[in-house]
Coordinates of N, CA and C in Angstrom, one line a residue:
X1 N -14.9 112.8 62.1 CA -15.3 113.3 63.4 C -14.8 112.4 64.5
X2 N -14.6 111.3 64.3 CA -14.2 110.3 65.2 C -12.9 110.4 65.2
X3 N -12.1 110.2 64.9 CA -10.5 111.2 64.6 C -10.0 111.8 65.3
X4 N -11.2 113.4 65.7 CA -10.6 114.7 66.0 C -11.6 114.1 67.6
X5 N -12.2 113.5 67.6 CA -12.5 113.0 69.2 C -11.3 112.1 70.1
X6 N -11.1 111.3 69.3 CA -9.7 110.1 69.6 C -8.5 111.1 69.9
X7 N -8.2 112.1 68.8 CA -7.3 113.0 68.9 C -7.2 113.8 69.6
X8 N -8.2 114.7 70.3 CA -8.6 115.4 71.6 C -8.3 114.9 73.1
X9 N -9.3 113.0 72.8 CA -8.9 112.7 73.8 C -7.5 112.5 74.6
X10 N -6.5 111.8 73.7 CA -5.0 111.5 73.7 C -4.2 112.7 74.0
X11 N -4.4 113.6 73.1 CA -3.7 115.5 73.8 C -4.1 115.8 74.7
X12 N -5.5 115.5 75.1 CA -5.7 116.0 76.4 C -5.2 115.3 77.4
X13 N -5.1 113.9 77.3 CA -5.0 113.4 78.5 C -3.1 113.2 78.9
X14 N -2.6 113.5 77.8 CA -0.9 113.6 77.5 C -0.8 115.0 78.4
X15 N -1.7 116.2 77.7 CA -1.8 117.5 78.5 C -2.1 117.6 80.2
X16 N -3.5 116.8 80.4 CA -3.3 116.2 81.8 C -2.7 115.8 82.4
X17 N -1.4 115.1 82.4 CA -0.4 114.5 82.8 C 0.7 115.3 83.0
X18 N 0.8 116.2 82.5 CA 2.0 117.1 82.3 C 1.4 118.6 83.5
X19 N 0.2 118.8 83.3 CA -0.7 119.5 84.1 C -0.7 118.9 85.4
X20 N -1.2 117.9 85.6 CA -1.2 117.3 87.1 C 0.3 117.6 87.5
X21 N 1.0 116.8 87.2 CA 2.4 116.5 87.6 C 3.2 118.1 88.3
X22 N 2.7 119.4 87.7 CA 3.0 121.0 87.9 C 2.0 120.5 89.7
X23 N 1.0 121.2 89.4 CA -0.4 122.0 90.0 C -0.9 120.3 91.3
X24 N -0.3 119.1 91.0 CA -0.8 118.2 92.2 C 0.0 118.0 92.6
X25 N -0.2 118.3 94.3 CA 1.1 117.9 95.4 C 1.1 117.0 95.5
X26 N 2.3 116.1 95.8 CA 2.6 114.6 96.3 C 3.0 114.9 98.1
X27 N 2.4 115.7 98.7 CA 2.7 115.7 100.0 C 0.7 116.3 100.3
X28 N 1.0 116.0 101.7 CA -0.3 116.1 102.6 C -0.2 116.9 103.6
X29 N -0.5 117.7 104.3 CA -0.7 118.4 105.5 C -1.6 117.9 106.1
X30 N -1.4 117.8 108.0 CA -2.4 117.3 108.3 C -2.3 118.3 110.1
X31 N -3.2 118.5 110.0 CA -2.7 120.0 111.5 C -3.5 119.3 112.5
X32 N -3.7 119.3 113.3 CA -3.9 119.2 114.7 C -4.7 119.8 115.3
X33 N -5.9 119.8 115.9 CA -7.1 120.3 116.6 C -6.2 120.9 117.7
X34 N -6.4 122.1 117.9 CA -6.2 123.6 118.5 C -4.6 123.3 119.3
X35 N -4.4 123.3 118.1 CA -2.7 123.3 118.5 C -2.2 124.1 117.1
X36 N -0.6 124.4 116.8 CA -0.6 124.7 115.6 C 0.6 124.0 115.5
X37 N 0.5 122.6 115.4 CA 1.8 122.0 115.0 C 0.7 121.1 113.6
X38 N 1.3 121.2 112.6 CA 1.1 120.5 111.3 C 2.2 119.2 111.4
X39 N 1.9 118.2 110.8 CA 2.3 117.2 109.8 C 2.4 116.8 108.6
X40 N 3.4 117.1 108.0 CA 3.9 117.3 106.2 C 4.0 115.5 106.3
X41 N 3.1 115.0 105.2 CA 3.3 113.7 104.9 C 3.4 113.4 103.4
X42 N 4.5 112.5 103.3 CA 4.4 112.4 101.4 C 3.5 111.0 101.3
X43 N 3.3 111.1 100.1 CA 1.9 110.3 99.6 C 2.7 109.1 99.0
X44 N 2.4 108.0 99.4 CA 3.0 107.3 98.4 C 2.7 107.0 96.8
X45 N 3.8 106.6 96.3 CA 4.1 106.6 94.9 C 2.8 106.2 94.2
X46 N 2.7 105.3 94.7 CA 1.2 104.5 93.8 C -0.4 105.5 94.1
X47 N -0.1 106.0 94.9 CA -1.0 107.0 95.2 C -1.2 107.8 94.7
X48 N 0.0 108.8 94.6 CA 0.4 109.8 93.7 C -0.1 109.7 92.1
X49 N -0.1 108.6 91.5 CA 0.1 108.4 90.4 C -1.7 107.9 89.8
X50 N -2.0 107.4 91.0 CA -3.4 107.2 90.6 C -4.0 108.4 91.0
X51 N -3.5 108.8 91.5 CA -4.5 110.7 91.9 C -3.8 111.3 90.6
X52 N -3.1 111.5 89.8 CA -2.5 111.8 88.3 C -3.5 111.4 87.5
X53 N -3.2 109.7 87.6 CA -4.3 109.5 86.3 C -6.1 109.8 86.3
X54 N -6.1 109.6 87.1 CA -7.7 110.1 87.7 C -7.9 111.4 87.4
X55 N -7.1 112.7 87.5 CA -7.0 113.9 87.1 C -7.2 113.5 85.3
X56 N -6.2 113.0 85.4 CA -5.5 113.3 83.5 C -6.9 112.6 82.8
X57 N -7.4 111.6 83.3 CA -8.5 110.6 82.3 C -9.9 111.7 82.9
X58 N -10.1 112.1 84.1 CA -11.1 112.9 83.4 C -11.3 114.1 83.1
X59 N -10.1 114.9 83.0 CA -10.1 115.9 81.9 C -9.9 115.4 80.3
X60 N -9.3 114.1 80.4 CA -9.5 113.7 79.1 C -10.9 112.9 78.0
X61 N -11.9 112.7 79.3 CA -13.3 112.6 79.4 C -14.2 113.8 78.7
X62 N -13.6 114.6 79.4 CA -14.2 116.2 79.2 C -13.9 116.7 78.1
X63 N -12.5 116.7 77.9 CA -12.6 117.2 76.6 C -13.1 116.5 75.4
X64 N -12.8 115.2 75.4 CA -13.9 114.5 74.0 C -15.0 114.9 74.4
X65 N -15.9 114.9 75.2 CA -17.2 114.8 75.2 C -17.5 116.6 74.9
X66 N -16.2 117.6 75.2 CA -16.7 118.9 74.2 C -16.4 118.6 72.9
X67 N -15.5 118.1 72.5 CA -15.2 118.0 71.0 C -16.4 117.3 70.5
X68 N -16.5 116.2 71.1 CA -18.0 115.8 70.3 C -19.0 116.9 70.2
X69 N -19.6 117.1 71.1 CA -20.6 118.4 71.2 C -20.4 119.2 70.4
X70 N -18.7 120.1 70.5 CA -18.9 120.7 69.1 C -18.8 120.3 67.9
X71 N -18.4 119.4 67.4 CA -18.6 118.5 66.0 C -20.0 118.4 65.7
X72 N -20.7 117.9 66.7 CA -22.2 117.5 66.7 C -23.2 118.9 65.8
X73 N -22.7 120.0 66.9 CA -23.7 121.2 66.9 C -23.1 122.1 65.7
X74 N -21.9 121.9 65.0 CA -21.5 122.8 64.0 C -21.5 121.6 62.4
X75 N -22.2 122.4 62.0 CA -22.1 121.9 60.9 C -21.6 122.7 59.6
X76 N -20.6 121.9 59.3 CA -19.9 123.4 57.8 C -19.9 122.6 56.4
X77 N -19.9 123.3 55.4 CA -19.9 122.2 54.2 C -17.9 122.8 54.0
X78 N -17.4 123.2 54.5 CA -16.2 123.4 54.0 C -15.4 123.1 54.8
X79 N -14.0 122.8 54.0 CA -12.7 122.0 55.3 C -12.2 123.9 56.3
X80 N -11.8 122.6 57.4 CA -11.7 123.2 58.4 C -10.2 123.8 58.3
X81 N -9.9 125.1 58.7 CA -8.3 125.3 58.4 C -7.7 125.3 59.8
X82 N -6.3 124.7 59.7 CA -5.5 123.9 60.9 C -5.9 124.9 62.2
X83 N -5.5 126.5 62.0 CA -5.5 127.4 63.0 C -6.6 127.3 63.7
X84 N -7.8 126.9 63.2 CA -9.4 127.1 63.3 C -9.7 125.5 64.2
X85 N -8.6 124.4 63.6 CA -9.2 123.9 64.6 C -7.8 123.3 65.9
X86 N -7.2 124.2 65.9 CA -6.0 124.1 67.5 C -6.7 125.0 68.1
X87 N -7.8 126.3 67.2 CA -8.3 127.2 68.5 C -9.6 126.4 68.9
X88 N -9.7 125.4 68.7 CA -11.3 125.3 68.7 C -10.6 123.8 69.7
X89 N -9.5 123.3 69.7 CA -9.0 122.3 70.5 C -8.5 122.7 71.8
X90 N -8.2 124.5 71.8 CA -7.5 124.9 73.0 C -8.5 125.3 73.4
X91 N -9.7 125.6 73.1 CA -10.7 125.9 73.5 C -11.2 125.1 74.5
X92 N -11.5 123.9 73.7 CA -12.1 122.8 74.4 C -11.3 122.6 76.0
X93 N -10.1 122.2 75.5 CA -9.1 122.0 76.7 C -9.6 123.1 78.1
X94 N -9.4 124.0 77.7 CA -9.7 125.0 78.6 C -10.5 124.9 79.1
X95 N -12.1 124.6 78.7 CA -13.1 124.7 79.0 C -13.3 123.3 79.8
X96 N -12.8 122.6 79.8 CA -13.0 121.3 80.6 C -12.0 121.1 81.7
X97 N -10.3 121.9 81.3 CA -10.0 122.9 83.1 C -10.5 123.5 83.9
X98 N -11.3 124.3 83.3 CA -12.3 125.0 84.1 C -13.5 124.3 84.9
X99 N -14.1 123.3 83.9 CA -15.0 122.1 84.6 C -14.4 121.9 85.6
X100 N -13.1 120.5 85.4 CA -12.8 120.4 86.1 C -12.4 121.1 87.8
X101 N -11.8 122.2 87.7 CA -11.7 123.1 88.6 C -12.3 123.3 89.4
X102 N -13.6 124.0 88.8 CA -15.0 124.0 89.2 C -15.2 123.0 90.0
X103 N -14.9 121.7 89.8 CA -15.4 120.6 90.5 C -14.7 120.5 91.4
X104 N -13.6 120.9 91.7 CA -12.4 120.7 92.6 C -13.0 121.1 93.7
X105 N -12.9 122.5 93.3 CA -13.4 123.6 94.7 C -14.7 123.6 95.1
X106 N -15.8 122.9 94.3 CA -16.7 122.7 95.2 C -16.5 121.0 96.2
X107 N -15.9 120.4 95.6 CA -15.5 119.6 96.6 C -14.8 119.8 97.9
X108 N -13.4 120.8 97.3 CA -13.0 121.3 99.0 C -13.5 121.8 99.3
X109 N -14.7 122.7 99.0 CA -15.6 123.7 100.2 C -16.4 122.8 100.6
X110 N -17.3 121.4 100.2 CA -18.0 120.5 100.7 C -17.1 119.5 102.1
X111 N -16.1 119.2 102.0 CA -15.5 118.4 103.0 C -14.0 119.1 103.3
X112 N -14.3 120.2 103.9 CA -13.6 121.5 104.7 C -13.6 120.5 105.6
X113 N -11.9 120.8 106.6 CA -11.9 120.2 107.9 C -12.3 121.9 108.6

């Protein structure tokens, strides 16, 4: 059990990294009270990278703490076959994108300019 938690966490968070890197912008917009002139600013590097890992480590949070849960709550007296558990791994992942997510957008709807 401890294994396929360790192992979850490390794909996931290798997966987070590869995920962020697509879907997180390294630039900022920043618009102007009743005007419509915007400012495109890039973020610096160290910035960028800690807004990555901060993504990647807690989706990779999430997903152990499903894999545990389901380890915990399933119990089988029989070995598990490989297919059964990449779906039950893509599962998890998913499911803690979706957390994730979830959390995103209620954040941007909480501190809307």
């Amino acid at each position: 059990m401890e294994r396929r938690i360790v192992k979850s966490g490390i794909y996931s968070f290798i997966l987070g990294l590869l995920i962020g890197i697509v879907f997180l912008k390294d630039t900022e917009v920043i618009r102007y009270d009743g005007s419509t002139v915007k400012e495109i600013v890039q973020l610096p590097l160290r910035v960028y990278l800690f807004k990555l890992l901060r993504f990647s480590s807690v989706l990779s949070l999430v997903s152990m703490a499903v894999a545990w849960i389901s380890s915990y709550f399933v119990i089988t007296g029989e070995k598990t076959k490989f297919s059964v558990l990449v779906k039950s791994y893509f599962k998890a992942l998913i499911l803690g994108l979706l957390i994730v997510l979830i959390a995103v957008f209620i954040q941007s709807l909480l501190y809307r300019n």
